[in-house]
Short mmCIF file of C-alpha atoms in Angstrom, two decimals:
data_model
loop_
_atom_site.label_atom_id
_atom_site.label_comp_id
_atom_site.label_asym_id
_atom_site.label_seq_id
_atom_site.Cartn_x
_atom_site.Cartn_y
_atom_site.Cartn_z
CA MET W 1 -50.73 -26.03 16.02
CA PHE W 2 -47.11 -25.68 17.04
CA SER W 3 -46.42 -24.79 20.59
CA ARG W 4 -44.73 -21.44 21.55
CA HIS W 5 -41.63 -23.30 22.46
CA THR W 6 -41.55 -25.24 19.12
CA ARG W 7 -42.04 -22.08 17.07
CA LYS W 8 -39.15 -20.29 19.04
CA SER W 9 -36.92 -23.31 18.43
CA TRP W 10 -37.82 -23.37 14.70
CA PHE W 11 -37.18 -19.61 14.34
CA ARG W 12 -33.92 -19.96 16.16
CA PHE W 13 -32.93 -22.82 13.83
CA VAL W 14 -33.76 -20.80 10.61
CA HIS W 15 -31.89 -17.67 12.07
CA ASN W 16 -28.77 -19.80 12.82
CA LYS W 17 -28.86 -21.51 9.43
CA ARG W 18 -29.19 -18.13 7.66
CA THR W 19 -26.33 -16.66 9.64
CA SER W 20 -24.14 -19.61 8.89
CA ILE W 21 -24.84 -19.37 5.12
CA GLU W 22 -24.17 -15.51 5.13
CA THR W 23 -20.93 -16.11 7.02
CA LYS W 24 -19.80 -18.72 4.52
CA SER W 25 -20.74 -16.55 1.68
CA THR W 26 -18.86 -13.60 3.14
CA GLN W 27 -15.75 -15.74 3.68
CA THR W 28 -15.87 -17.04 0.11
CA MET W 29 -16.20 -13.50 -1.19
CA SER W 30 -13.22 -12.40 1.01
CA GLU W 31 -11.18 -15.28 -0.19
CA LYS W 32 -11.96 -14.61 -3.90
CA LYS W 33 -11.06 -10.99 -3.34
CA GLU W 34 -7.68 -11.81 -1.58
CA ARG W 35 -6.86 -14.17 -4.50
CA ALA W 36 -7.63 -11.54 -7.10
CA ILE W 37 -5.55 -8.99 -5.21
CA MET W 38 -2.64 -11.51 -4.91
CA ALA W 39 -2.90 -12.30 -8.62
CA LYS W 40 -2.50 -8.61 -9.35
CA LEU W 41 0.39 -8.02 -6.88
CA ASN W 42 2.29 -11.06 -8.20
CA SER W 43 2.40 -9.31 -11.52
CA ILE W 44 4.15 -6.39 -9.87
CA ASN W 45 7.84 -6.59 -8.71
CA LEU W 46 7.49 -5.31 -5.21
CA ASN W 47 11.06 -5.09 -4.63
CA VAL W 48 12.89 -2.38 -6.50
CA ASP W 49 16.18 -3.00 -8.27
CA VAL W 50 18.70 -0.88 -6.57
CA ASN W 51 20.98 -0.87 -9.63
CA SER W 52 18.31 0.60 -11.73
CA VAL W 53 17.86 3.62 -9.29
CA LEU W 54 21.71 4.02 -9.26
CA LYS W 55 21.72 3.97 -13.04
CA ASP W 56 18.86 6.67 -13.23
CA ALA W 57 20.80 8.76 -10.66
CA GLN W 58 23.92 8.69 -12.76
CA ASN W 59 21.88 9.59 -15.82
CA ALA W 60 20.65 12.65 -13.94
CA GLY W 61 24.29 13.71 -13.18
CA ILE W 62 24.48 12.38 -9.62
CA ASP W 63 27.94 10.64 -9.02
CA VAL W 64 27.05 7.50 -7.11
CA SER W 65 28.15 3.87 -7.18
CA SER W 66 26.21 2.54 -4.11
CA VAL W 67 23.34 3.53 -1.94
CA ARG W 68 25.60 4.94 0.63
CA CYS W 69 27.08 7.40 -1.80
CA PHE W 70 23.70 9.40 -1.79
CA GLN W 71 24.46 10.40 1.73
CA ASN W 72 27.23 12.77 0.59
CA GLN W 73 25.29 14.53 -2.22
CA ILE W 74 24.01 17.49 -0.35
CA THR W 75 25.34 19.93 -2.91
CA LYS W 76 23.45 18.07 -5.62
CA TYR W 77 20.44 17.36 -3.60
CA TRP W 78 18.35 19.42 -6.10
CA ARG W 79 19.00 16.65 -8.66
CA ILE W 80 17.92 14.08 -6.13
CA GLU W 81 14.57 16.04 -5.68
CA ASP W 82 14.19 16.25 -9.42
CA LEU W 83 14.48 12.38 -9.69
CA MET W 84 12.17 11.93 -6.60
CA GLU W 85 9.54 14.10 -8.29
CA SER W 86 9.81 12.12 -11.45
CA TYR W 87 9.47 8.83 -9.68
CA ALA W 88 6.38 10.21 -7.87
CA GLY W 89 4.89 11.32 -11.10
CA VAL W 90 5.24 7.74 -12.58
CA ALA W 91 3.61 6.27 -9.47
CA ALA W 92 0.61 8.53 -9.59
CA ARG W 93 0.13 7.95 -13.30
CA TYR W 94 0.10 4.11 -12.75
CA SER W 95 -2.36 4.63 -9.93
CA ALA W 96 -4.64 6.63 -12.16
CA ILE W 97 -4.55 4.09 -14.79
CA SER W 98 -5.68 1.55 -12.37
CA GLY W 99 -8.54 3.78 -11.04
CA ALA W 100 -9.83 4.41 -14.53
CA SER W 101 -10.12 0.86 -15.37
CA THR W 102 -12.15 0.26 -12.17
CA GLY W 103 -14.25 3.29 -12.65
CA ALA W 104 -15.07 2.57 -16.28
CA GLY W 105 -17.16 -0.47 -15.77
CA GLY W 106 -19.58 1.02 -13.14
CA VAL W 107 -21.06 -0.95 -10.34
CA GLY W 108 -20.11 -4.49 -11.51
CA THR W 109 -16.47 -3.67 -12.17
CA LYS W 110 -16.35 -1.53 -8.99
CA LEU W 111 -17.50 -4.47 -6.90
CA ALA W 112 -15.06 -6.90 -8.71
CA LEU W 113 -12.01 -4.79 -8.91
CA GLY W 114 -12.23 -2.20 -6.04
CA GLY W 115 -9.96 -4.00 -3.66
CA VAL W 116 -7.61 -4.96 -6.52
CA ASP W 117 -7.55 -1.23 -7.59
CA ILE W 118 -6.59 0.03 -4.09
CA ALA W 119 -4.02 -2.65 -3.65
CA HIS W 120 -2.39 -1.82 -7.02
CA MET W 121 -2.14 1.72 -5.81
CA ALA W 122 -0.62 0.74 -2.52
CA ALA W 123 1.88 -1.46 -4.30
CA GLN W 124 2.94 1.35 -6.59
CA LEU W 125 3.42 3.63 -3.63
CA TYR W 126 5.34 0.93 -1.75
CA ARG W 127 7.76 0.72 -4.84
CA LEU W 128 8.05 4.54 -4.82
CA GLY W 129 8.93 4.49 -1.20
CA GLN W 130 11.89 2.20 -1.93
CA ARG W 131 13.12 4.32 -4.79
CA LEU W 132 12.86 7.51 -2.48
CA ALA W 133 14.62 5.75 0.26
CA ILE W 134 17.58 4.63 -2.04
CA LEU W 135 17.91 8.31 -3.35
CA ASN W 136 18.31 9.44 0.29
CA GLY W 137 21.04 6.82 1.14
CA ILE W 138 18.71 4.24 2.80
CA ASP W 139 19.03 0.72 1.53
CA PRO W 140 15.80 -1.33 1.48
CA ARG W 141 17.92 -4.60 1.46
CA ASN W 142 18.97 -3.74 4.99
CA GLU W 143 16.42 -5.12 7.46
CA ARG W 144 16.78 -2.29 9.94
CA GLN W 145 16.44 0.35 7.39
CA LYS W 146 13.57 -1.47 5.69
CA GLU W 147 11.56 -1.02 8.84
CA LYS W 148 12.12 2.79 8.59
CA ILE W 149 10.98 2.67 4.96
CA THR W 150 7.77 0.87 5.99
CA GLU W 151 7.17 3.55 8.73
CA ILE W 152 7.43 6.39 6.35
CA TYR W 153 5.32 4.58 3.80
CA LEU W 154 2.52 4.07 6.24
CA TYR W 155 2.72 7.61 7.61
CA ALA W 156 2.46 8.94 4.06
CA LEU W 157 -0.68 6.86 3.51
CA GLY W 158 -2.26 8.51 6.58
CA PHE W 159 -1.68 5.88 9.27
CA ASP W 160 -0.75 7.30 12.66
CA ALA W 161 1.40 5.65 15.25
CA ALA W 162 -1.58 3.70 16.75
CA ALA W 163 -2.70 2.43 13.33
CA GLN W 164 0.91 1.42 12.41
CA ALA W 165 1.15 -0.51 15.64
CA VAL W 166 -2.04 -2.50 14.68
CA ILE W 167 -0.67 -3.21 11.36
CA LYS W 168 2.65 -4.39 12.61
CA SER W 169 0.82 -6.62 15.20
CA GLN W 170 -1.15 -8.24 12.34
CA LEU W 171 1.93 -8.74 10.33
CA LEU W 172 3.71 -10.51 13.27
CA LYS W 173 0.66 -12.79 13.71
CA ALA W 174 0.71 -13.65 10.09
CA SER W 175 4.25 -14.51 10.23
CA ALA W 176 3.75 -16.85 13.05
CA ILE W 177 1.13 -19.01 11.37
CA ALA W 178 2.38 -22.46 10.96
CA GLY W 179 2.36 -23.80 7.39
CA LYS W 180 1.88 -20.39 5.92
CA SER W 181 0.26 -20.02 2.53
CA GLY W 182 -0.96 -17.21 0.31
CA ALA W 183 -0.04 -13.68 1.40
CA ASN W 184 0.98 -14.93 4.93
CA ASN W 185 4.27 -16.39 3.54
CA ASN W 186 5.33 -13.02 2.10
CA PRO W 187 5.51 -10.14 4.52
CA VAL W 188 5.46 -7.51 1.76
CA LEU W 189 2.38 -9.00 0.12
CA ARG W 190 0.63 -9.18 3.55
CA LEU W 191 1.53 -5.51 4.23
CA ILE W 192 0.06 -4.47 1.00
CA ILE W 193 -3.10 -6.30 1.50
CA LEU W 194 -3.53 -5.00 5.01
CA VAL W 195 -3.01 -1.43 3.75
CA ALA W 196 -5.49 -1.93 0.89
CA GLU W 197 -8.12 -3.33 3.30
CA LYS W 198 -7.76 -0.33 5.66
CA LEU W 199 -7.61 2.28 3.00
CA GLY W 200 -10.67 0.72 1.06
CA THR W 201 -13.39 2.38 3.12
CA GLU W 202 -11.79 5.77 3.22
CA ILE W 203 -11.01 5.94 -0.51
CA ASN W 204 -14.12 4.31 -1.80
CA THR W 205 -16.36 6.86 -0.07
CA LYS W 206 -14.42 9.58 -2.04
CA LYS W 207 -15.06 7.66 -5.27
CA ALA W 208 -18.86 7.30 -5.27
CA ALA W 209 -19.00 8.74 -8.71
CA GLN W 210 -17.51 5.42 -10.01
CA PHE W 211 -21.00 3.92 -9.77
CA ILE W 212 -21.82 6.13 -12.78
CA PRO W 213 -19.74 4.46 -15.52
CA ILE W 214 -18.91 7.38 -17.92
CA VAL W 215 -18.14 9.86 -14.91
CA GLY W 216 -16.58 7.05 -13.08
CA LEU W 217 -13.83 6.79 -15.55
CA PHE W 218 -12.60 10.20 -14.82
CA ALA W 219 -13.45 10.03 -11.05
CA GLY W 220 -11.64 6.84 -10.41
CA ALA W 221 -8.43 7.91 -12.17
CA GLY W 222 -8.67 11.48 -10.66
CA ALA W 223 -9.19 10.08 -7.12
CA ASN W 224 -6.33 7.63 -7.41
CA TYR W 225 -4.00 10.13 -8.96
CA ALA W 226 -4.78 12.85 -6.29
CA PHE W 227 -4.41 10.30 -3.34
CA ALA W 228 -1.06 8.93 -4.81
CA LYS W 229 0.25 12.40 -5.27
CA VAL W 230 -0.44 13.60 -1.82
CA ALA W 231 1.23 10.36 -0.35
CA ALA W 232 4.18 10.75 -2.61
CA ASN W 233 4.68 14.33 -1.63
CA LYS W 234 4.45 13.41 2.04
CA MET W 235 7.08 10.71 1.57
CA ILE W 236 9.37 13.09 -0.45
CA LYS W 237 9.09 15.73 2.34
CA THR W 238 9.85 13.26 5.03
CA TYR W 239 12.86 11.84 3.38
CA LYS W 240 14.20 15.27 2.62
CA ASN W 241 13.80 16.42 6.23
CA ASP W 242 15.38 13.22 7.46
CA TYR W 243 18.33 13.67 5.02
CA PHE W 244 19.23 17.04 6.14
CA ARG W 245 18.74 16.24 9.88
CA SER W 246 21.19 13.28 9.37
CA TRP W 247 23.67 15.33 7.35
CA GLN W 248 23.72 18.14 10.01
CA ALA W 249 24.20 15.47 12.79
CA THR W 250 27.28 14.02 11.07
CA HIS W 251 28.86 17.38 10.03
CA SER W 252 28.23 19.51 13.14
#
């Protein structure tokens, strides 16, 4: 018979071994998920082409030749609003397509693609934020203005000041890592992944119907579309309010 001390030591050894295996398994799954997310994000051009937005604006009847020109378009702001709504619709539809592909496969697809799905939506909304910024005379190529664009983006996705501070702190830590690899060497990628991680729990609880494949096809698309539309509308409203405040400040 084993002594009480021996049995305790054995149980402690088994418990520690199991914990170690579970930790390694979790890390492996996390690494695989991040690689899958990065592969998806790398297929998306996260930095919007300013000239393409200028061209769209010109085709919409807005006389602009640079980002700064948008600051003097208050009499034609309704045209800017129309274009913002158009961009928002495109972002929401792309998000819905991603949600449908995740929901269609049921449990297996959900577990494999859930994080990728949310990261894809977060990326589409990030691109939308840049387009809306340009239309309101804010240049995403300017580092100071880029910070403002990020703040509006995070606010629209439901992150309050405290949550934004946590994300910014994590981004600073990632940027300080020596020999950076993966998402850590690209601040935009890191931002999208952090946003996807923090949105995941909230959105996924609203998408429980995805565990039923047929219903999930529509639930996934609908949930993504609805979330993207709400976030897009918050961005549009914030940029519009900021535009008119800035105009009044410079013309008073």
